Amino acid sequence: MDMIDIRELVVRADRELFTEHDVTTLDRNFSSDYVEHSPLVANGLQGLRDLVAGAPDMRHDVARVLVDETNGLVALHGSYPGLDPDNLYVGFDIYRVADGKIVEHWDGLVTETPPNESGHTQLDGPTEIDRSADTEANRALVKEVWHTFLQQQDYQSMTRFARPDGTFTQHSGDIADGVANMTEFLEQLKRDNSALTYDTLHRIVADGNFVLTHSEGSIGGERHSFFELWRIEDGYVVELWDAIAPVLPDDELAHRHGAFTSTQS
């Protein structure tokens, strides 16, 4: 399948399942041996049927769609009204497509927070993919940002990756715009022994001017999942959305496949 077909397959199947509650899409668009990695859902197609049946008011409002044809991955960024009666969940889904079917899924969802000091929410901002952008150059840039800025906790390195004037649009609820605000926030966490610790970069979904990373790590010794979506302009990272959430050990999940690994060889 080409990029358009993969995108249409995932967007359609996701809409039919989570917004229209048409579980027959599982038979049409999902592999019979579909593998679930979400900490929220039991494995397999029955786990999805049970999730939909248990949330009759749920829908999935998708703001962004990224398609990475090189690895058959499609990422959705949006919110799930009705999934939980007490909270609005916001975050990312990653689907893997093979042989015309959805075969695997990961997600990272967090509860909605108020707009940050700069007035940005977890979902607002640009949504259109720039097809003229160099996807592979942007993938390489974000890999370097991940290893240096996030994993090595070299927060001052962001002055090399962001625009020289320090402008940067931030969608985290705790941080205002600007490189200086982001680096100071992360440095303070380090001083408080609560640094974001990134151990493994499990997958990247790159599409034009957007690159999403899915990582495993910890905060204060507690296992966490990290999703970071970067927007790139003119060779600089200029905007960031994220979803960072605690994750139970794999042997305590509702399925045997783990929260991060893949069945893909």
C-alpha atoms as a PDB file:
ATOM      1  CA  MET A   1       0.000   0.000   0.000  1.00  0.00           C
ATOM      2  CA  ASP A   2       1.196   3.524  -0.707  1.00  0.00           C
ATOM      3  CA  MET A   3       1.123   6.466   1.700  1.00  0.00           C
ATOM      4  CA  ILE A   4      -2.377   7.618   0.738  1.00  0.00           C
ATOM      5  CA  ASP A   5      -3.826   4.128   1.094  1.00  0.00           C
ATOM      6  CA  ILE A   6      -2.222   3.600   4.516  1.00  0.00           C
ATOM      7  CA  ARG A   7      -3.491   6.970   5.715  1.00  0.00           C
ATOM      8  CA  GLU A   8      -7.021   6.339   4.483  1.00  0.00           C
ATOM      9  CA  LEU A   9      -7.081   2.841   5.987  1.00  0.00           C
ATOM     10  CA  VAL A  10      -6.075   3.986   9.470  1.00  0.00           C
ATOM     11  CA  VAL A  11      -8.167   7.173   9.535  1.00  0.00           C
ATOM     12  CA  ARG A  12     -11.250   5.300   8.339  1.00  0.00           C
ATOM     13  CA  ALA A  13     -10.811   2.347  10.686  1.00  0.00           C
ATOM     14  CA  ASP A  14     -10.105   4.595  13.667  1.00  0.00           C
ATOM     15  CA  ARG A  15     -13.185   6.726  12.947  1.00  0.00           C
ATOM     16  CA  GLU A  16     -15.437   3.715  12.418  1.00  0.00           C
ATOM     17  CA  LEU A  17     -14.287   2.054  15.624  1.00  0.00           C
ATOM     18  CA  PHE A  18     -13.936   4.864  18.148  1.00  0.00           C
ATOM     19  CA  THR A  19     -16.397   7.492  16.874  1.00  0.00           C
ATOM     20  CA  GLU A  20     -19.039   5.473  15.005  1.00  0.00           C
ATOM     21  CA  HIS A  21     -18.648   2.405  17.252  1.00  0.00           C
ATOM     22  CA  ASP A  22     -18.856   0.113  14.240  1.00  0.00           C
ATOM     23  CA  VAL A  23     -16.959  -2.934  15.471  1.00  0.00           C
ATOM     24  CA  THR A  24     -17.334  -4.669  12.104  1.00  0.00           C
ATOM     25  CA  THR A  25     -14.364  -2.538  11.022  1.00  0.00           C
ATOM     26  CA  LEU A  26     -12.247  -4.906  13.097  1.00  0.00           C
ATOM     27  CA  ASP A  27     -13.026  -7.720  10.676  1.00  0.00           C
ATOM     28  CA  ARG A  28     -12.454  -5.566   7.588  1.00  0.00           C
ATOM     29  CA  ASN A  29      -9.406  -3.505   8.513  1.00  0.00           C
ATOM     30  CA  PHE A  30      -7.562  -5.223  11.365  1.00  0.00           C
ATOM     31  CA  SER A  31      -5.449  -8.376  11.193  1.00  0.00           C
ATOM     32  CA  SER A  32      -6.913 -11.432  12.897  1.00  0.00           C
ATOM     33  CA  ASP A  33      -3.741 -11.612  15.005  1.00  0.00           C
ATOM     34  CA  TYR A  34      -3.684  -7.889  15.788  1.00  0.00           C
ATOM     35  CA  VAL A  35      -1.359  -7.023  18.676  1.00  0.00           C
ATOM     36  CA  GLU A  36      -2.262  -4.403  21.277  1.00  0.00           C
ATOM     37  CA  HIS A  37       0.377  -2.514  23.288  1.00  0.00           C
ATOM     38  CA  SER A  38      -1.842   0.101  24.936  1.00  0.00           C
ATOM     39  CA  PRO A  39      -1.715  -0.097  28.737  1.00  0.00           C
ATOM     40  CA  LEU A  40      -5.466   0.638  28.692  1.00  0.00           C
ATOM     41  CA  VAL A  41      -6.670  -2.254  26.522  1.00  0.00           C
ATOM     42  CA  ALA A  42      -6.559  -6.040  26.722  1.00  0.00           C
ATOM     43  CA  ASN A  43      -4.887  -7.758  23.779  1.00  0.00           C
ATOM     44  CA  GLY A  44      -6.446  -8.552  20.460  1.00  0.00           C
ATOM     45  CA  LEU A  45      -9.633  -7.617  18.716  1.00  0.00           C
ATOM     46  CA  GLN A  46     -11.780  -8.609  21.679  1.00  0.00           C
ATOM     47  CA  GLY A  47      -9.989  -6.051  23.806  1.00  0.00           C
ATOM     48  CA  LEU A  48     -11.058  -3.317  21.375  1.00  0.00           C
ATOM     49  CA  ARG A  49     -14.624  -4.629  21.268  1.00  0.00           C
ATOM     50  CA  ASP A  50     -14.774  -4.496  25.053  1.00  0.00           C
ATOM     51  CA  LEU A  51     -13.323  -0.970  25.130  1.00  0.00           C
ATOM     52  CA  VAL A  52     -15.921   0.352  22.687  1.00  0.00           C
ATOM     53  CA  ALA A  53     -18.775  -1.422  24.453  1.00  0.00           C
ATOM     54  CA  GLY A  54     -17.704   0.090  27.760  1.00  0.00           C
ATOM     55  CA  ALA A  55     -17.563   3.687  26.504  1.00  0.00           C
ATOM     56  CA  PRO A  56     -20.817   4.366  24.590  1.00  0.00           C
ATOM     57  CA  ASP A  57     -20.230   8.137  24.470  1.00  0.00           C
ATOM     58  CA  MET A  58     -16.637   7.949  23.250  1.00  0.00           C
ATOM     59  CA  ARG A  59     -15.356   9.560  20.087  1.00  0.00           C
ATOM     60  CA  HIS A  60     -11.876  10.281  18.725  1.00  0.00           C
ATOM     61  CA  ASP A  61     -11.271  13.863  17.578  1.00  0.00           C
ATOM     62  CA  VAL A  62      -8.120  13.737  15.448  1.00  0.00           C
ATOM     63  CA  ALA A  63      -6.092  16.913  14.956  1.00  0.00           C
ATOM     64  CA  ARG A  64      -3.032  15.552  13.137  1.00  0.00           C
ATOM     65  CA  VAL A  65      -2.179  12.537  10.991  1.00  0.00           C
ATOM     66  CA  LEU A  66       1.406  11.513  10.207  1.00  0.00           C
ATOM     67  CA  VAL A  67       2.239   8.749   7.742  1.00  0.00           C
ATOM     68  CA  ASP A  68       5.673   7.128   7.646  1.00  0.00           C
ATOM     69  CA  GLU A  69       5.657   4.886   4.602  1.00  0.00           C
ATOM     70  CA  THR A  70       9.180   3.605   5.281  1.00  0.00           C
ATOM     71  CA  ASN A  71       7.988   1.575   8.255  1.00  0.00           C
ATOM     72  CA  GLY A  72       4.234   1.344   7.697  1.00  0.00           C
ATOM     73  CA  LEU A  73       3.428   3.547  10.681  1.00  0.00           C
ATOM     74  CA  VAL A  74       0.565   6.019  10.972  1.00  0.00           C
ATOM     75  CA  ALA A  75       0.352   8.349  13.979  1.00  0.00           C
ATOM     76  CA  LEU A  76      -2.778  10.158  15.120  1.00  0.00           C
ATOM     77  CA  HIS A  77      -2.748  13.111  17.529  1.00  0.00           C
ATOM     78  CA  GLY A  78      -6.046  13.975  19.144  1.00  0.00           C
ATOM     79  CA  SER A  79      -8.457  13.659  22.056  1.00  0.00           C
ATOM     80  CA  TYR A  80     -10.967  11.070  23.282  1.00  0.00           C
ATOM     81  CA  PRO A  81     -14.116  12.721  24.658  1.00  0.00           C
ATOM     82  CA  GLY A  82     -16.260  10.144  26.430  1.00  0.00           C
ATOM     83  CA  LEU A  83     -13.512   7.593  27.005  1.00  0.00           C
ATOM     84  CA  ASP A  84     -13.573   8.492  30.695  1.00  0.00           C
ATOM     85  CA  PRO A  85     -16.609  10.234  32.221  1.00  0.00           C
ATOM     86  CA  ASP A  86     -14.401  12.270  34.541  1.00  0.00           C
ATOM     87  CA  ASN A  87     -11.458  13.225  32.312  1.00  0.00           C
ATOM     88  CA  LEU A  88     -10.705  14.218  28.741  1.00  0.00           C
ATOM     89  CA  TYR A  89      -7.785  12.168  27.438  1.00  0.00           C
ATOM     90  CA  VAL A  90      -5.384  13.711  24.923  1.00  0.00           C
ATOM     91  CA  GLY A  91      -2.418  12.149  23.169  1.00  0.00           C
ATOM     92  CA  PHE A  92      -1.055   9.915  20.474  1.00  0.00           C
ATOM     93  CA  ASP A  93      -1.858   6.632  18.748  1.00  0.00           C
ATOM     94  CA  ILE A  94       0.591   4.779  16.508  1.00  0.00           C
ATOM     95  CA  TYR A  95      -0.686   2.070  14.178  1.00  0.00           C
ATOM     96  CA  ARG A  96       1.457  -0.324  12.146  1.00  0.00           C
ATOM     97  CA  VAL A  97       0.035  -1.493   8.835  1.00  0.00           C
ATOM     98  CA  ALA A  98       1.199  -4.583   6.924  1.00  0.00           C
ATOM     99  CA  ASP A  99      -0.352  -6.339   3.938  1.00  0.00           C
ATOM    100  CA  GLY A 100      -3.303  -3.972   3.915  1.00  0.00           C
ATOM    101  CA  LYS A 101      -4.311  -4.539   7.558  1.00  0.00           C
ATOM    102  CA  ILE A 102      -3.680  -2.854  10.906  1.00  0.00           C
ATOM    103  CA  VAL A 103      -1.462  -5.295  12.765  1.00  0.00           C
ATOM    104  CA  GLU A 104      -0.173  -3.443  15.826  1.00  0.00           C
ATOM    105  CA  HIS A 105      -0.929  -0.388  18.003  1.00  0.00           C
ATOM    106  CA  TRP A 106       0.727   1.737  20.693  1.00  0.00           C
ATOM    107  CA  ASP A 107      -0.606   4.812  22.458  1.00  0.00           C
ATOM    108  CA  GLY A 108       0.218   7.490  24.983  1.00  0.00           C
ATOM    109  CA  LEU A 109      -2.695   9.351  26.569  1.00  0.00           C
ATOM    110  CA  VAL A 110      -2.738  11.976  29.310  1.00  0.00           C
ATOM    111  CA  THR A 111      -5.524  13.997  30.893  1.00  0.00           C
ATOM    112  CA  GLU A 112      -6.322  17.423  29.512  1.00  0.00           C
ATOM    113  CA  THR A 113      -4.611  20.353  31.222  1.00  0.00           C
ATOM    114  CA  PRO A 114      -5.478  24.069  31.091  1.00  0.00           C
ATOM    115  CA  PRO A 115      -3.697  26.207  28.464  1.00  0.00           C
ATOM    116  CA  ASN A 116      -0.120  27.008  29.414  1.00  0.00           C
ATOM    117  CA  GLU A 117       1.209  30.431  30.332  1.00  0.00           C
ATOM    118  CA  SER A 118       1.515  31.284  26.634  1.00  0.00           C
ATOM    119  CA  GLY A 119      -2.079  30.312  25.953  1.00  0.00           C
ATOM    120  CA  HIS A 120      -1.378  27.104  24.037  1.00  0.00           C
ATOM    121  CA  THR A 121      -3.336  23.897  24.533  1.00  0.00           C
ATOM    122  CA  GLN A 122      -2.172  20.317  24.096  1.00  0.00           C
ATOM    123  CA  LEU A 123      -3.661  20.176  20.581  1.00  0.00           C
ATOM    124  CA  ASP A 124      -3.787  23.635  18.994  1.00  0.00           C
ATOM    125  CA  GLY A 125      -1.327  24.872  16.384  1.00  0.00           C
ATOM    126  CA  PRO A 126      -0.462  23.899  12.794  1.00  0.00           C
ATOM    127  CA  THR A 127      -1.862  20.644  11.468  1.00  0.00           C
ATOM    128  CA  GLU A 128      -0.963  20.546   7.776  1.00  0.00           C
ATOM    129  CA  ILE A 129       1.947  18.417   6.604  1.00  0.00           C
ATOM    130  CA  ASP A 130       4.447  20.287   4.433  1.00  0.00           C
ATOM    131  CA  ARG A 131       5.040  17.823   1.597  1.00  0.00           C
ATOM    132  CA  SER A 132       7.954  19.901   0.304  1.00  0.00           C
ATOM    133  CA  ALA A 133       9.899  19.387   3.552  1.00  0.00           C
ATOM    134  CA  ASP A 134      12.788  16.901   3.661  1.00  0.00           C
ATOM    135  CA  THR A 135      11.375  14.094   5.784  1.00  0.00           C
ATOM    136  CA  GLU A 136      14.655  12.218   6.171  1.00  0.00           C
ATOM    137  CA  ALA A 137      16.649  15.327   7.108  1.00  0.00           C
ATOM    138  CA  ASN A 138      14.027  16.158   9.722  1.00  0.00           C
ATOM    139  CA  ARG A 139      14.078  12.578  11.021  1.00  0.00           C
ATOM    140  CA  ALA A 140      17.857  12.829  11.439  1.00  0.00           C
ATOM    141  CA  LEU A 141      17.573  16.194  13.196  1.00  0.00           C
ATOM    142  CA  VAL A 142      15.022  14.917  15.705  1.00  0.00           C
ATOM    143  CA  LYS A 143      17.116  11.798  16.360  1.00  0.00           C
ATOM    144  CA  GLU A 144      19.991  14.083  17.298  1.00  0.00           C
ATOM    145  CA  VAL A 145      17.707  16.206  19.473  1.00  0.00           C
ATOM    146  CA  TRP A 146      16.459  13.058  21.204  1.00  0.00           C
ATOM    147  CA  HIS A 147      19.928  11.691  21.939  1.00  0.00           C
ATOM    148  CA  THR A 148      21.552  14.967  22.968  1.00  0.00           C
ATOM    149  CA  PHE A 149      18.828  17.138  24.462  1.00  0.00           C
ATOM    150  CA  LEU A 150      16.586  14.442  25.960  1.00  0.00           C
ATOM    151  CA  GLN A 151      18.625  11.311  26.633  1.00  0.00           C
ATOM    152  CA  GLN A 152      21.913  12.979  27.579  1.00  0.00           C
ATOM    153  CA  GLN A 153      20.053  15.785  29.387  1.00  0.00           C
ATOM    154  CA  ASP A 154      22.256  18.379  27.710  1.00  0.00           C
ATOM    155  CA  TYR A 155      19.556  21.015  27.890  1.00  0.00           C
ATOM    156  CA  GLN A 156      21.768  23.879  26.775  1.00  0.00           C
ATOM    157  CA  SER A 157      22.197  22.052  23.453  1.00  0.00           C
ATOM    158  CA  MET A 158      18.743  23.287  22.430  1.00  0.00           C
ATOM    159  CA  THR A 159      20.376  26.590  21.465  1.00  0.00           C
ATOM    160  CA  ARG A 160      21.880  24.617  18.535  1.00  0.00           C
ATOM    161  CA  PHE A 161      18.647  22.933  17.483  1.00  0.00           C
ATOM    162  CA  ALA A 162      16.206  25.855  17.826  1.00  0.00           C
ATOM    163  CA  ARG A 163      16.166  29.222  16.113  1.00  0.00           C
ATOM    164  CA  PRO A 164      19.047  31.531  17.114  1.00  0.00           C
ATOM    165  CA  ASP A 165      16.621  34.084  18.579  1.00  0.00           C
ATOM    166  CA  GLY A 166      15.312  31.459  21.041  1.00  0.00           C
ATOM    167  CA  THR A 167      11.726  31.470  19.806  1.00  0.00           C
ATOM    168  CA  PHE A 168       9.947  28.178  20.356  1.00  0.00           C
ATOM    169  CA  THR A 169       6.247  27.296  20.608  1.00  0.00           C
ATOM    170  CA  GLN A 170       5.459  25.039  23.552  1.00  0.00           C
ATOM    171  CA  HIS A 171       2.272  23.021  24.151  1.00  0.00           C
ATOM    172  CA  SER A 172       3.184  21.467  27.492  1.00  0.00           C
ATOM    173  CA  GLY A 173       0.847  22.733  30.180  1.00  0.00           C
ATOM    174  CA  ASP A 174       3.756  23.461  32.532  1.00  0.00           C
ATOM    175  CA  ILE A 175       6.036  25.461  30.241  1.00  0.00           C
ATOM    176  CA  ALA A 176       5.718  28.816  28.481  1.00  0.00           C
ATOM    177  CA  ASP A 177       7.041  29.517  24.990  1.00  0.00           C
ATOM    178  CA  GLY A 178      10.737  30.065  24.380  1.00  0.00           C
ATOM    179  CA  VAL A 179      13.871  27.937  24.572  1.00  0.00           C
ATOM    180  CA  ALA A 180      14.945  29.578  27.836  1.00  0.00           C
ATOM    181  CA  ASN A 181      11.730  28.609  29.618  1.00  0.00           C
ATOM    182  CA  MET A 182      11.965  25.015  28.433  1.00  0.00           C
ATOM    183  CA  THR A 183      15.604  24.549  29.405  1.00  0.00           C
ATOM    184  CA  GLU A 184      15.117  26.172  32.817  1.00  0.00           C
ATOM    185  CA  PHE A 185      12.104  23.943  33.535  1.00  0.00           C
ATOM    186  CA  LEU A 186      14.077  20.801  32.687  1.00  0.00           C
ATOM    187  CA  GLU A 187      17.157  21.948  34.592  1.00  0.00           C
ATOM    188  CA  GLN A 188      14.985  22.538  37.661  1.00  0.00           C
ATOM    189  CA  LEU A 189      13.607  19.006  37.434  1.00  0.00           C
ATOM    190  CA  LYS A 190      17.171  17.726  37.338  1.00  0.00           C
ATOM    191  CA  ARG A 191      18.067  19.758  40.435  1.00  0.00           C
ATOM    192  CA  ASP A 192      14.989  18.320  42.160  1.00  0.00           C
ATOM    193  CA  ASN A 193      16.044  14.737  41.297  1.00  0.00           C
ATOM    194  CA  SER A 194      12.950  14.443  39.092  1.00  0.00           C
ATOM    195  CA  ALA A 195      14.654  14.619  35.714  1.00  0.00           C
ATOM    196  CA  LEU A 196      13.007  13.097  32.657  1.00  0.00           C
ATOM    197  CA  THR A 197      15.191  10.040  32.035  1.00  0.00           C
ATOM    198  CA  TYR A 198      15.071   8.636  28.494  1.00  0.00           C
ATOM    199  CA  ASP A 199      16.369   5.074  28.136  1.00  0.00           C
ATOM    200  CA  THR A 200      15.194   3.769  24.754  1.00  0.00           C
ATOM    201  CA  LEU A 201      13.897   5.356  21.565  1.00  0.00           C
ATOM    202  CA  HIS A 202      11.523   2.688  20.303  1.00  0.00           C
ATOM    203  CA  ARG A 203      10.113   4.264  17.138  1.00  0.00           C
ATOM    204  CA  ILE A 204       9.936   7.393  15.024  1.00  0.00           C
ATOM    205  CA  VAL A 205       7.107   8.516  12.765  1.00  0.00           C
ATOM    206  CA  ALA A 206       8.409  11.156  10.347  1.00  0.00           C
ATOM    207  CA  ASP A 207       6.254  12.933   7.783  1.00  0.00           C
ATOM    208  CA  GLY A 208       7.431  16.137   6.140  1.00  0.00           C
ATOM    209  CA  ASN A 209       7.842  18.859   8.750  1.00  0.00           C
ATOM    210  CA  PHE A 210       6.541  16.737  11.665  1.00  0.00           C
ATOM    211  CA  VAL A 211       8.469  14.045  13.550  1.00  0.00           C
ATOM    212  CA  LEU A 212       7.043  11.994  16.437  1.00  0.00           C
ATOM    213  CA  THR A 213       9.247  10.011  18.829  1.00  0.00           C
ATOM    214  CA  HIS A 214       8.028   7.228  21.120  1.00  0.00           C
ATOM    215  CA  SER A 215      10.372   6.492  24.002  1.00  0.00           C
ATOM    216  CA  GLU A 216      10.667   4.553  27.232  1.00  0.00           C
ATOM    217  CA  GLY A 217      12.197   5.927  30.391  1.00  0.00           C
ATOM    218  CA  SER A 218      11.446   7.066  33.906  1.00  0.00           C
ATOM    219  CA  ILE A 219      10.766  10.025  36.169  1.00  0.00           C
ATOM    220  CA  GLY A 220      11.916   9.746  39.768  1.00  0.00           C
ATOM    221  CA  GLY A 221      12.459   6.030  39.256  1.00  0.00           C
ATOM    222  CA  GLU A 222       8.912   5.418  37.961  1.00  0.00           C
ATOM    223  CA  ARG A 223       8.595   3.918  34.487  1.00  0.00           C
ATOM    224  CA  HIS A 224       7.140   6.331  31.916  1.00  0.00           C
ATOM    225  CA  SER A 225       6.139   6.482  28.279  1.00  0.00           C
ATOM    226  CA  PHE A 226       7.266   9.570  26.343  1.00  0.00           C
ATOM    227  CA  PHE A 227       5.673  10.827  23.143  1.00  0.00           C
ATOM    228  CA  GLU A 228       7.134  14.020  21.652  1.00  0.00           C
ATOM    229  CA  LEU A 229       5.903  15.584  18.421  1.00  0.00           C
ATOM    230  CA  TRP A 230       8.301  18.117  16.917  1.00  0.00           C
ATOM    231  CA  ARG A 231       7.586  20.577  14.124  1.00  0.00           C
ATOM    232  CA  ILE A 232      10.574  21.656  12.032  1.00  0.00           C
ATOM    233  CA  GLU A 233      11.103  24.798   9.959  1.00  0.00           C
ATOM    234  CA  ASP A 234      14.242  25.735   8.022  1.00  0.00           C
ATOM    235  CA  GLY A 235      16.306  23.074   9.779  1.00  0.00           C
ATOM    236  CA  TYR A 236      15.245  24.119  13.299  1.00  0.00           C
ATOM    237  CA  VAL A 237      12.832  22.553  15.773  1.00  0.00           C
ATOM    238  CA  VAL A 238      10.236  25.272  16.374  1.00  0.00           C
ATOM    239  CA  GLU A 239       7.292  23.633  18.167  1.00  0.00           C
ATOM    240  CA  LEU A 240       6.618  20.744  20.538  1.00  0.00           C
ATOM    241  CA  TRP A 241       3.597  18.732  21.694  1.00  0.00           C
ATOM    242  CA  ASP A 242       3.979  15.859  24.141  1.00  0.00           C
ATOM    243  CA  ALA A 243       2.212  13.182  26.162  1.00  0.00           C
ATOM    244  CA  ILE A 244       4.185  11.796  29.110  1.00  0.00           C
ATOM    245  CA  ALA A 245       2.557   9.195  31.336  1.00  0.00           C
ATOM    246  CA  PRO A 246       3.475   6.483  33.849  1.00  0.00           C
ATOM    247  CA  VAL A 247       3.323   2.892  32.599  1.00  0.00           C
ATOM    248  CA  LEU A 248       3.015  -0.285  34.651  1.00  0.00           C
ATOM    249  CA  PRO A 249       5.666  -3.012  34.322  1.00  0.00           C
ATOM    250  CA  ASP A 250       4.964  -5.280  31.370  1.00  0.00           C
ATOM    251  CA  ASP A 251       4.036  -8.228  33.576  1.00  0.00           C
ATOM    252  CA  GLU A 252       1.235  -6.150  35.126  1.00  0.00           C
ATOM    253  CA  LEU A 253      -0.408  -5.080  31.858  1.00  0.00           C
ATOM    254  CA  ALA A 254      -3.678  -6.551  30.564  1.00  0.00           C
ATOM    255  CA  HIS A 255      -1.792  -8.310  27.753  1.00  0.00           C
ATOM    256  CA  ARG A 256       1.526 -10.105  27.240  1.00  0.00           C
ATOM    257  CA  HIS A 257       3.029  -7.938  24.498  1.00  0.00           C
ATOM    258  CA  GLY A 258       4.545  -5.117  26.545  1.00  0.00           C
ATOM    259  CA  ALA A 259       3.962  -1.395  26.227  1.00  0.00           C
ATOM    260  CA  PHE A 260       6.870  -0.611  23.909  1.00  0.00           C
ATOM    261  CA  THR A 261       8.267  -3.547  21.944  1.00  0.00           C
ATOM    262  CA  SER A 262       7.109  -4.646  18.503  1.00  0.00           C
ATOM    263  CA  THR A 263       6.332  -8.005  16.962  1.00  0.00           C
ATOM    264  CA  GLN A 264       8.012  -6.770  13.770  1.00  0.00           C
ATOM    265  CA  SER A 265      11.366  -8.465  13.228  1.00  0.00           C
END
